[in-house]
Coordinates of C-alpha atoms in Angstrom, one line a residue:
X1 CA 12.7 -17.2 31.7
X2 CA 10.2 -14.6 31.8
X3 CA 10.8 -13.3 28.5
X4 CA 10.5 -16.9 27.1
X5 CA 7.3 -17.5 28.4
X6 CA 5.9 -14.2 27.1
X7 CA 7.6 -15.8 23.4
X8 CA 5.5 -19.0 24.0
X9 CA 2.2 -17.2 25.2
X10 CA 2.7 -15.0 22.2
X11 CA 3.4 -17.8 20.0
X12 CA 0.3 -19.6 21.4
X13 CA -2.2 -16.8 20.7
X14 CA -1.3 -16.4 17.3
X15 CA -1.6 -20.7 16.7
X16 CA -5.3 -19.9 18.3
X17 CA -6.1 -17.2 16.1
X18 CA -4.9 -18.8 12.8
X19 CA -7.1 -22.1 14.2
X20 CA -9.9 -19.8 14.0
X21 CA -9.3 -17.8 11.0
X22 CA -8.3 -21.4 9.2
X23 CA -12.0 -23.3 10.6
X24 CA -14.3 -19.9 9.0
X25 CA -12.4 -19.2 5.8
X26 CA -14.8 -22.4 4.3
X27 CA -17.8 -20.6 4.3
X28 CA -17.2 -16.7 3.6
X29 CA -20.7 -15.0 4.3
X30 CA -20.7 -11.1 3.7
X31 CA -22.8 -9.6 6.1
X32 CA -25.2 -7.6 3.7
X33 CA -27.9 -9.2 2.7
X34 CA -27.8 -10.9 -0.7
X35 CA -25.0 -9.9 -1.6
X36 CA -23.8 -9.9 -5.0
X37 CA -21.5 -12.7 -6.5
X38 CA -18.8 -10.4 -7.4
X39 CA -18.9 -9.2 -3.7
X40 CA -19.3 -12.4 -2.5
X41 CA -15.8 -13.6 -4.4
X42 CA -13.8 -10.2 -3.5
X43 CA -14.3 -11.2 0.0
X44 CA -13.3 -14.5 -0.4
X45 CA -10.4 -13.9 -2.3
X46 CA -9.5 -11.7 0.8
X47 CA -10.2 -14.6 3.1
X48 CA -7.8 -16.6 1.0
X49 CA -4.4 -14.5 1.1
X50 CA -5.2 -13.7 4.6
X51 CA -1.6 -14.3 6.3
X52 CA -0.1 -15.4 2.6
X53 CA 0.2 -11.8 1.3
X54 CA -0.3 -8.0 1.5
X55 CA -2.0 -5.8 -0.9
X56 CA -0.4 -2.6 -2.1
X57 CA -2.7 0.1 -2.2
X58 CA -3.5 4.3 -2.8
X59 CA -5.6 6.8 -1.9
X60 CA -6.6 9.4 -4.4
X61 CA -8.2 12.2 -3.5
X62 CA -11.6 13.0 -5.1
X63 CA -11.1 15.7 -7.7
X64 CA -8.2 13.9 -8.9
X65 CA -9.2 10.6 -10.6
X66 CA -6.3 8.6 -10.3
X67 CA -2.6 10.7 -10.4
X68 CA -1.8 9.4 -6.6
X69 CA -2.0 5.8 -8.2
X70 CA -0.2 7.0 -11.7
X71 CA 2.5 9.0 -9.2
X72 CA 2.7 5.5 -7.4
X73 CA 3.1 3.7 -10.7
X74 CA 5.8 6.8 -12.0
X75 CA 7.7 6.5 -9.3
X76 CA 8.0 2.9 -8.1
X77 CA 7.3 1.5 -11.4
X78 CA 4.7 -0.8 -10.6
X79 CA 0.7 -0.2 -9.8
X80 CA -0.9 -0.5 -6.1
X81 CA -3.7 -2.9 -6.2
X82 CA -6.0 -1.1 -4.2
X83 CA -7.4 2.1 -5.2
X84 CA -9.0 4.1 -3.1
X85 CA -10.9 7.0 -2.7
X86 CA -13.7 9.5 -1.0
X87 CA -16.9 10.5 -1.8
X88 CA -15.9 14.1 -1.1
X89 CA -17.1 17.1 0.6
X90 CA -15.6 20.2 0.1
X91 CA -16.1 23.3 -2.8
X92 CA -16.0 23.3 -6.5
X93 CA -12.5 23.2 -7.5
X94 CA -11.4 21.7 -4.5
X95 CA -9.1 18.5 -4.2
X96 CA -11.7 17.2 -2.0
X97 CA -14.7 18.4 -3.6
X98 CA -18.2 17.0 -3.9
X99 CA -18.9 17.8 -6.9
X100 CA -16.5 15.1 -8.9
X101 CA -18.4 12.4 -7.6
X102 CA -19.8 11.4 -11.4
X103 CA -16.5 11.5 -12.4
X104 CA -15.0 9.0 -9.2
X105 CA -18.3 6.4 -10.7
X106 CA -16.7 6.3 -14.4
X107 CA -13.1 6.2 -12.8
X108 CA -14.0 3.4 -10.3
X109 CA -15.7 1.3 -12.7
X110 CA -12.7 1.6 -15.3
X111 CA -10.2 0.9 -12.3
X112 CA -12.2 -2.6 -11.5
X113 CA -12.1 -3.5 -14.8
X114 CA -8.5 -3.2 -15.2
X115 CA -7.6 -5.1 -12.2
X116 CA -7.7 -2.5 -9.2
X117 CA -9.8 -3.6 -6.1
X118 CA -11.9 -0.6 -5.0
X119 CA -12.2 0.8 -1.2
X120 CA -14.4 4.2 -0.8
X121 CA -14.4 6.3 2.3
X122 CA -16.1 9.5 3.1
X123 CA -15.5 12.7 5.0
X124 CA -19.6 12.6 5.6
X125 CA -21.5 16.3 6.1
X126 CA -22.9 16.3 9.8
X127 CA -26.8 16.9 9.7
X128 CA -26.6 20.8 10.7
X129 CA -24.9 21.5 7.6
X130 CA -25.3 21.1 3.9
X131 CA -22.5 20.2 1.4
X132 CA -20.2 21.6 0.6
X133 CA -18.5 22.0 3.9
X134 CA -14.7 22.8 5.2
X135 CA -12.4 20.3 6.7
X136 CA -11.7 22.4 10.1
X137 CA -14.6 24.8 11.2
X138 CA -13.7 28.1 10.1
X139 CA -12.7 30.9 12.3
X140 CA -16.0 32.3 14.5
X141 CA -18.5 30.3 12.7
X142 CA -21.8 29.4 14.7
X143 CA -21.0 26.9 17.1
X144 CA -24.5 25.5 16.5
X145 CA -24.0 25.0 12.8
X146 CA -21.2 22.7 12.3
X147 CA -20.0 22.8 8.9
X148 CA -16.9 21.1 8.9
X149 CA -15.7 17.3 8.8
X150 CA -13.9 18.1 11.9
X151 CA -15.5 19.2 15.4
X152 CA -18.2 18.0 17.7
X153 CA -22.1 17.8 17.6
X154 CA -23.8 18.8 21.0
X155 CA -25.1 15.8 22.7
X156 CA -28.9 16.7 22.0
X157 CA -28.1 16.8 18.4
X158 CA -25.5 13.8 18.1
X159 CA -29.3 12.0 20.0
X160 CA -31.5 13.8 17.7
X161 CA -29.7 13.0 15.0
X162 CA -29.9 9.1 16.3
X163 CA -33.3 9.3 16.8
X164 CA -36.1 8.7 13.7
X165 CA -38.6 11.4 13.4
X166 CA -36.3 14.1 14.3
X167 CA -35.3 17.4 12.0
X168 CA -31.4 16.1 12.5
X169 CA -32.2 12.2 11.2
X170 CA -34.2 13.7 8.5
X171 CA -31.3 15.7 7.3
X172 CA -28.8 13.0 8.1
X173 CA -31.2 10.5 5.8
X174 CA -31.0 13.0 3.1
X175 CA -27.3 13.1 2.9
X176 CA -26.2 9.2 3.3
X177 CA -29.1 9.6 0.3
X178 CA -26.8 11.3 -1.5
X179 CA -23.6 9.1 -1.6
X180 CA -26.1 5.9 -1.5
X181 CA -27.1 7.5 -5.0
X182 CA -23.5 6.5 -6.5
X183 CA -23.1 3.8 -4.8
X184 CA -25.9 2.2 -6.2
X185 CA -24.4 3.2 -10.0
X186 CA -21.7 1.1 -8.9
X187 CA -23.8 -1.9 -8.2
X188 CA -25.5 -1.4 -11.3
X189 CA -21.7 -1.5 -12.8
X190 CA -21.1 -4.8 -10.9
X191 CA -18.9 -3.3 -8.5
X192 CA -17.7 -4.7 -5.6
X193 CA -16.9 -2.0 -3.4
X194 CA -14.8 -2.1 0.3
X195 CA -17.0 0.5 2.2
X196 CA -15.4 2.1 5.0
X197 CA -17.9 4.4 6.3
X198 CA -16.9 6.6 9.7
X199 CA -13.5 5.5 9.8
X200 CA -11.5 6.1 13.1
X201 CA -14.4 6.2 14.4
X202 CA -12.2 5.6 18.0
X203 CA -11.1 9.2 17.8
X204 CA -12.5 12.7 18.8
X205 CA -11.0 14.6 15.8
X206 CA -14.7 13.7 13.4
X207 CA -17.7 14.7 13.9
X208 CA -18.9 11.2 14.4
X209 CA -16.2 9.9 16.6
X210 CA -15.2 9.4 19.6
X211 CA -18.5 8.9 21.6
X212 CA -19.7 6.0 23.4
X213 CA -22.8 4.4 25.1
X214 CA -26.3 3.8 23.5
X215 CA -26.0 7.3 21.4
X216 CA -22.9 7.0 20.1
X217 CA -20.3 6.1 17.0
X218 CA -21.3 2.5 17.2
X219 CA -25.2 3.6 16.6
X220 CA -24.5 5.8 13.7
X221 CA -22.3 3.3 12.3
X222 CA -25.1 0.7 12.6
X223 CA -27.5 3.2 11.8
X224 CA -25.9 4.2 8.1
X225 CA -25.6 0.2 7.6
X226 CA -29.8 -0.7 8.0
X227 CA -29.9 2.3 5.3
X228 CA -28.0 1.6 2.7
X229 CA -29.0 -2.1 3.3
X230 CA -32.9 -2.2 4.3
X231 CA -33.7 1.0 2.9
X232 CA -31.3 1.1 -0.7
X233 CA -30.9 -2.3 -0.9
X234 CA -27.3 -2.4 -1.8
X235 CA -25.4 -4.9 -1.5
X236 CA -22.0 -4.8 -3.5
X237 CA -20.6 -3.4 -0.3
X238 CA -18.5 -5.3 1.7
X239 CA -18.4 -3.7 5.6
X240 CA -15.0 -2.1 6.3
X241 CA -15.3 -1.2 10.1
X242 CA -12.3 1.4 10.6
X243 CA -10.6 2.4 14.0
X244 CA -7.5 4.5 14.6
X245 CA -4.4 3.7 17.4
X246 CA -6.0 3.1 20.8
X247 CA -4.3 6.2 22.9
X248 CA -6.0 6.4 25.4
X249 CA -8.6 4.1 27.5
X250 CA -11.6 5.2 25.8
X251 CA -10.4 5.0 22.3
X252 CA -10.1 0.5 23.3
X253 CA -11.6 -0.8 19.6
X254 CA -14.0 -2.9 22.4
X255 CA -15.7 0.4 22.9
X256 CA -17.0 0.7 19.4
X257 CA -17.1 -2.6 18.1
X258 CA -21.0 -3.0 16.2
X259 CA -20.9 -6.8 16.3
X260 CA -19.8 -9.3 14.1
X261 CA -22.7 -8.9 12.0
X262 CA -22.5 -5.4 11.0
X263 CA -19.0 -6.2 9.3
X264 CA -16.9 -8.2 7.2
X265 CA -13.5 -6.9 7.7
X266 CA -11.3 -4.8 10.4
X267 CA -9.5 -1.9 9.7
X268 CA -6.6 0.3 11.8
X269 CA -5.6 3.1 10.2
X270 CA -1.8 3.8 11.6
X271 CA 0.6 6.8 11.1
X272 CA 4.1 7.6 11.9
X273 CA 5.0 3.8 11.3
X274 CA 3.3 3.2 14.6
X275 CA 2.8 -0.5 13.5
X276 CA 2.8 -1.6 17.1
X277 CA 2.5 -5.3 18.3
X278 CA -0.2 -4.6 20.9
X279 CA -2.6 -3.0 18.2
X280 CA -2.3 -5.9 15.8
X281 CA -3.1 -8.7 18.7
X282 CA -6.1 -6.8 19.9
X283 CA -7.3 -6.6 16.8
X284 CA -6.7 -10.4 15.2
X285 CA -8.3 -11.3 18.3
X286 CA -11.8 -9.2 18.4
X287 CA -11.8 -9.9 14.5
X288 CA -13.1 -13.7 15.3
X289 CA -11.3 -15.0 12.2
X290 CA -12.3 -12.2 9.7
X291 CA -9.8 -10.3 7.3
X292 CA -7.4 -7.4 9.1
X293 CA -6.3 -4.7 7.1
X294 CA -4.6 -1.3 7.3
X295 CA -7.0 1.3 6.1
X296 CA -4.4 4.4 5.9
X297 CA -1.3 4.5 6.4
X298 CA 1.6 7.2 6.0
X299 CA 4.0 4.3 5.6
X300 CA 4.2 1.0 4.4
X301 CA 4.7 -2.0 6.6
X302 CA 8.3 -2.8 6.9
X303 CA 9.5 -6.1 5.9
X304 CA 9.8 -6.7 10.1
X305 CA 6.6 -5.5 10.8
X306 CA 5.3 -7.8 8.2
X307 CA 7.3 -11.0 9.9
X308 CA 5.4 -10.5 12.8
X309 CA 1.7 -8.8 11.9
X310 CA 1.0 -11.4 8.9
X311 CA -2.6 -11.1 8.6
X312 CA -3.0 -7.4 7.1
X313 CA -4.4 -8.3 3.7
X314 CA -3.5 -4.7 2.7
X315 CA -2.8 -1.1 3.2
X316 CA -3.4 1.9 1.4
X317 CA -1.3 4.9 1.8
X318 CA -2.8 8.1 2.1
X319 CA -2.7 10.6 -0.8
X320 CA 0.2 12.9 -1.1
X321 CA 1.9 10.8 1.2
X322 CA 3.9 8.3 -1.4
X323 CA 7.5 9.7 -0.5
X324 CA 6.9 10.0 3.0
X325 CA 8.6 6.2 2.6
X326 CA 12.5 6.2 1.0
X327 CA 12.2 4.8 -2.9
X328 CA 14.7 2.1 -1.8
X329 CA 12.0 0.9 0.9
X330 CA 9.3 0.7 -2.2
X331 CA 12.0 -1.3 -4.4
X332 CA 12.2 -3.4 -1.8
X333 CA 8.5 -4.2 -1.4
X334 CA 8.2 -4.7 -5.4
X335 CA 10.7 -7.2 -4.9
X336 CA 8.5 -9.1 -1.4
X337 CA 6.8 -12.1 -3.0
X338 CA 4.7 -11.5 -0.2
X339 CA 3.8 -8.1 -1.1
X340 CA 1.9 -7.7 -4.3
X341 CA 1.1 -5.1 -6.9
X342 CA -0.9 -5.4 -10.1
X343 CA 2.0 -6.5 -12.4
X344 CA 2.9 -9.8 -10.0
X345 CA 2.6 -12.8 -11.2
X346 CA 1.5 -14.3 -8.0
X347 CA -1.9 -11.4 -8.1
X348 CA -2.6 -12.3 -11.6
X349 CA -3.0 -15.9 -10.8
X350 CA -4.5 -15.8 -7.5
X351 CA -7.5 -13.3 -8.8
X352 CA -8.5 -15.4 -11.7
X353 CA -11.5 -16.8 -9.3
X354 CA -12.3 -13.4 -8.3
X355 CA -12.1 -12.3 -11.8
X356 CA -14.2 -15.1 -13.3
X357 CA -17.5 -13.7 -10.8
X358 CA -16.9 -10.5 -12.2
X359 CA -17.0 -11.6 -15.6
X360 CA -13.5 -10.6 -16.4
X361 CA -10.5 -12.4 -18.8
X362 CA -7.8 -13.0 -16.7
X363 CA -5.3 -10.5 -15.9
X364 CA -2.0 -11.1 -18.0
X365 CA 1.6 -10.6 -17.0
X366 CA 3.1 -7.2 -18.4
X367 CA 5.9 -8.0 -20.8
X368 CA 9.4 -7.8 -19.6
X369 CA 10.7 -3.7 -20.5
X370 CA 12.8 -3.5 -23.6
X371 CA 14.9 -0.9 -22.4
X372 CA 18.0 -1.1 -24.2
X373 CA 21.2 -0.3 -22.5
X374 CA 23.9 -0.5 -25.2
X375 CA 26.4 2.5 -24.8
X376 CA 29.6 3.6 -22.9
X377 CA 29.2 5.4 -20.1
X378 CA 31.8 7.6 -17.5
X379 CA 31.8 8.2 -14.0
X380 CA 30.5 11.4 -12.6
X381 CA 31.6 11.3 -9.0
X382 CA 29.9 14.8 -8.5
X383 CA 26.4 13.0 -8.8
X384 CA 27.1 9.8 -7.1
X385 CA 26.7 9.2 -3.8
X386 CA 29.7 7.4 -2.3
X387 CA 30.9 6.0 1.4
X388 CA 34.2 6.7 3.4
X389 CA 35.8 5.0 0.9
X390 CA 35.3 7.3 -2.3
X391 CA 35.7 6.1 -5.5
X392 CA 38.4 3.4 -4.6
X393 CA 37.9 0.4 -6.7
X394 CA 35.0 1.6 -8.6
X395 CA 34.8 1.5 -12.6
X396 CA 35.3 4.7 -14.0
X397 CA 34.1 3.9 -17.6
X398 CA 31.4 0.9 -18.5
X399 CA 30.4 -0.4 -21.9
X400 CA 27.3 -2.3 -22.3
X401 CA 26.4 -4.1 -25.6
X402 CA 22.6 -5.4 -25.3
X403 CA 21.2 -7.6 -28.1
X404 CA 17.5 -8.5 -26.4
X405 CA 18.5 -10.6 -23.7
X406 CA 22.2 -10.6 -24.3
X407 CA 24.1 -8.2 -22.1
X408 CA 28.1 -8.0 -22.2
X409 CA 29.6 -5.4 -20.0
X410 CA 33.1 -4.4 -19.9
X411 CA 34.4 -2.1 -16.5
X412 CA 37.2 0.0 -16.6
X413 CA 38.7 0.5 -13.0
X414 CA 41.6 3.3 -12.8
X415 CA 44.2 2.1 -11.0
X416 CA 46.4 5.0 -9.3
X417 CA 50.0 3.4 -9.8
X418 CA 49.5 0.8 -13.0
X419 CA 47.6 0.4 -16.3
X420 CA 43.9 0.4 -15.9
X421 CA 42.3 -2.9 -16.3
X422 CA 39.5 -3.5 -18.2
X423 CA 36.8 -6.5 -16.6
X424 CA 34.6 -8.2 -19.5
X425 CA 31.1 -10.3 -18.3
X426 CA 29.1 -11.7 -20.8
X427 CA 25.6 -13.0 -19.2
X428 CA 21.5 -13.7 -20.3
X429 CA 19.2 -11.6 -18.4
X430 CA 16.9 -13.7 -16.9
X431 CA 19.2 -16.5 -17.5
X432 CA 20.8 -19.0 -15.6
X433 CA 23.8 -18.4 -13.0
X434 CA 27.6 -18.3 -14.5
X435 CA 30.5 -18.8 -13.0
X436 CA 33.9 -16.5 -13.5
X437 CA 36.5 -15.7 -11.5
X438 CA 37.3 -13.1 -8.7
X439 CA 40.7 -13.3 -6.7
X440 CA 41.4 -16.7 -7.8
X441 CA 37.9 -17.9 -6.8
X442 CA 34.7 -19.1 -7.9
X443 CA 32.6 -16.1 -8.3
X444 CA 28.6 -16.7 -9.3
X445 CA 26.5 -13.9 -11.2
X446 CA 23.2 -13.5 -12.1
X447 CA 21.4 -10.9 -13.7
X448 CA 17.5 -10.6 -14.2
X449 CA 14.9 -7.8 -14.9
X450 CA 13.1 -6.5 -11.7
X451 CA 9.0 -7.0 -12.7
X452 CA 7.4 -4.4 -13.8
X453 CA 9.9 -2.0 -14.3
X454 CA 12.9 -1.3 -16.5
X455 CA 15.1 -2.2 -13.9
X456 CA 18.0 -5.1 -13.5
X457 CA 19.4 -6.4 -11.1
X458 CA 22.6 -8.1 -11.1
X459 CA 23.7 -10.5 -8.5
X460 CA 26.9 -11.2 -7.5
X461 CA 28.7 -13.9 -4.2
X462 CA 32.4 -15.6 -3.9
X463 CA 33.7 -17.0 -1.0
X464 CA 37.4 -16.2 -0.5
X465 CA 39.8 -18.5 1.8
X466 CA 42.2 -17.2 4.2
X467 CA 44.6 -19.3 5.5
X468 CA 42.0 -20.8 8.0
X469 CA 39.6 -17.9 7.5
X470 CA 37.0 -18.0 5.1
X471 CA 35.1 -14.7 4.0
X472 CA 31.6 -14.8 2.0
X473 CA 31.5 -11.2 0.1
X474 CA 27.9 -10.1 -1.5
X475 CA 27.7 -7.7 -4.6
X476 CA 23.8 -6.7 -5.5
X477 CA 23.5 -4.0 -7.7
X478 CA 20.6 -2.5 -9.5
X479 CA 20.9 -0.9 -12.6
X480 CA 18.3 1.9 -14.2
X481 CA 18.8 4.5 -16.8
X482 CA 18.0 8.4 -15.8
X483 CA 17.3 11.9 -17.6
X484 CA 15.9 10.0 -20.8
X485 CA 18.7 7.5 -21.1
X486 CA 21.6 10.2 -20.6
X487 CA 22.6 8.4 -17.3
X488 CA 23.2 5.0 -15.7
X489 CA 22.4 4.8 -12.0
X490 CA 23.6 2.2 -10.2
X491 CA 22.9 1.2 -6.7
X492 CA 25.1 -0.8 -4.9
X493 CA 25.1 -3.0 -1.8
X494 CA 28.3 -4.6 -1.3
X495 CA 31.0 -5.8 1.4
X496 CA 33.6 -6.8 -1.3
X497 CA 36.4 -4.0 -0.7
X498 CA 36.6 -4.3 3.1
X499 CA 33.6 -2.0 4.2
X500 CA 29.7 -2.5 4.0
X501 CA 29.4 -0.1 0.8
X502 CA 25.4 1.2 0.0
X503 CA 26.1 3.6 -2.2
X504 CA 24.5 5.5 -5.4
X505 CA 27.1 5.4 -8.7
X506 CA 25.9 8.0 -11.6
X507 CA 27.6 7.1 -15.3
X508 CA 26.7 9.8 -17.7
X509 CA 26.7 8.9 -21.8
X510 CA 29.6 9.7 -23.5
X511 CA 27.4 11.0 -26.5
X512 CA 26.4 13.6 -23.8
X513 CA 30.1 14.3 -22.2
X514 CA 31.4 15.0 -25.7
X515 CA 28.8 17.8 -26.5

């Protein structure tokens, strides 16, 4: 009973939340002042898929341009929507380093105008150093000089450096000065940018986190938004305000939250898939009706978490951190209509608003991959990885004949005590659903390209009777070609043979077996 009333209260909250969420999305205000259009329509295309769907997105690390987002691209086959990146702060040479910030403009403007949406962080420099600085402080270095990302300001200089006038908020002027700099090419550019300045600000681990009361994170974080709005007048910036997990009672996001009017969106930044419930709630409920969104990540959102944490708008994962997740787990996401990437259908048509402030052609759907995979192929068990039941049952020798959309495949099984039959299927990728047989019953297939990759997929259900049993056995399988064509991987989920099979199947060309 106790249980079901926590299911209703829960149940409730969420009906309150999306009441609110649903009575502010008609007038979308960003909180800097006059902002520009093309801000002004980012932030209300983020309104707008609030609780609809979820942004793929990648952090890249300064000195890098964009190969996390190509990797992402390489690897999954399709390109995150958000790109993100950091202003830098480290050493020539460095992956972090300061000194590529001319280079992250040119990149960031040619990313927005391909279809990317931009989010910029930075590692700032604290005010008793000068750039570039280290991530950690190195070993004996003056504990009065912090020049790192990481560590602690004494409390007289975190309040000198809080208070105007001072030799710390003259040096901390000078270096928000510096990023403001770029930023303001990208306003020149038209560039909408997601600004997530001081981000887990919650935690101890940055200089500028972790500290409460009237000089404290929330004061700097207020203090860097009346300068780069009342002093550099910028306003393509939409206000990311960025908290980490609440561990402990005085990271609570109440103790830092600024005030709904230094911020347009909320972010949580969440590791070791630590997507928990409690975070979400408190979150959707001090964000008043304004866009949530994961601001790192290590992981992706499963498709669970998803179910019940709707209102992230996106997530980026950090840099380097791409195969943290299982490829199957990406595939899987690519596949989400909830979950979009550049190449979906339902992104292209739901930025054409957003696209049309920016002065931008729509974007257009990528054509389907012309991959062609015509050939015979042979098992190579060696490669493959199979379940408790081995190879039993599985072909041993396929032939595909592909004319465009035309796909005819004929399996050989080997069968241990008869003649080896051969199966023929002729189907139309992308086609309609046929209907052959499979133990003396209807069997349906389908076959299809997956989106933005070179992919298929092939679909496959019958329902077999049993005396008075029935049984409904499911075949998916998704085909890809490996090592420049000379293999045909094929993954299989299946409970047609008796046991739930997930297994990996390796075909190598017979061109290449006869060498």
């Amino acid at each position: 009973m106790k249980q079901q009333f926590l299911r209703l209260k829960h149940v409730v909250f969420i009906l309150l939340i999306s009441t609110t969420l649903f009575s502010q999305t008609a007038v979308v205000k960003p909180v800097s002042p006059n902002t520009s259009p093309e801000a002004v329509a980012l932030l209300k295309y983020l309104y707008s898929i609030s609780g609809k769907h979820l942004l793929t997105g990648q952090h890249n690390y300064p000195n890098t341009k964009n190969r996390n987002t190509q990797f992402v691209k390489d690897y999954v086959g399709k390109t995150p929507v958000m790109y993100s990146v950091d202003w830098g702060f480290a050493k020539e040479g460095d992956k972090d380093s300061y000194l590529a910030r001319p280079e992250i403009v040119k990149e960031v403007i040619r990313q927005h105008k391909a279809g990317s949406i931009i989010t910029i962080c930075w590692h700032a420099v604290p005010p008793t150093a000068n750039e570039p600085i280290t991530f950690q402080p190195l070993p004996n270095a003056n504990p009065d000089v912090l020049a790192s990302v990481q560590g602690k300001l004494t409390e007289k200089q975190y309040k000198d450096m809080l208070t105007p006038g001072t030799k710390l908020y003259k040096r901390w002027c000078a270096q928000v000065d510096t990023v403001a700099k770029y930023l303001k090419m990208l306003q020149v550019a038209h560039v909408p940018v997601l600004w997530r300045p001081y981000h887990e600000m919650n935690g101890g681990w940055f200089w500028w986190g972790g500290r409460t009361g009237k000089y404290g994170t929330t004061a700097i974080y207020k203090q860097i938004y009346d300068r780069l709005t009342k002093v550099h007048k910028l306003n393509n910036l939409i206000w990311v305000w960025s908290v980490d997990r609440p561990n402990n009672e005085n990271m609570q996001f109440k103790n830092y939250y600024p005030g709904t009017n230094y911020l347009d969106i909320l972010a949580l930044d969440v590791y070791g898939n630590d997507f928990n419930q409690e975070y979400y709630d408190k979150l959707l409920a001090l964000s008043e009706g304004k866009p949530i969104t994961l601001g790192e990540v290590g992981n992706p959102p499963s498709a669970e978490v998803m179910e019940h944490q709707p209102n992230w708008v996106y997530y980026v994962v950090w840099a380097g951190m791409v195969r943290n997740t299982p490829l199957k787990q990406y595939r899987s996401l690519a596949e989400n209509k909830h979950v979009l990437y550049q190449e979906d259908e339902n992104y292209v048509e739901s930025t054409a608003a957003y696209r049309k402030a920016c002065n931008f052609l729509p974007l257009e759907l990528p054509a389907p991959k012309s991959v062609d995979y015509s050939g015979t192929y042979l098992f190579n068990e060696d490669k493959s990885a199979l379940s408790n039941t081995g190879a039993t049952e599985l072909p041993y020798k396929i032939s595909v004949l592909q004319q465009g959309n035309s796909l005819e495949i004929q399996k050989t099984i080997l069968v241990e005590f008869d003649e080896s039959p051969t199966d023929t299927l002729k189907m139309i990728l992308d086609g309609p659903e046929i209907t052959t047989q499979f133990w003396n019953s209807p069997m349906t297939l389908i076959a299809k390209h997956v989106a933005g990759t070179d992919m298929l997929e092939i679909n496959s259900n019958v329902v077999i009777t049993f005396g008075n049993n029935t049984r409904k056995m499911i075949n998916n399988e998704k085909w890809y070609l490996a090592d420049n064509g000379k293999c045909l991987v094929i993954e299989q989920r299946s409970n047609f043979y008796g046991d739930e099979r997930n297994i990996k199947m390796v075909f190598d060309k017979v061109e290449r077996c006869m060498k």
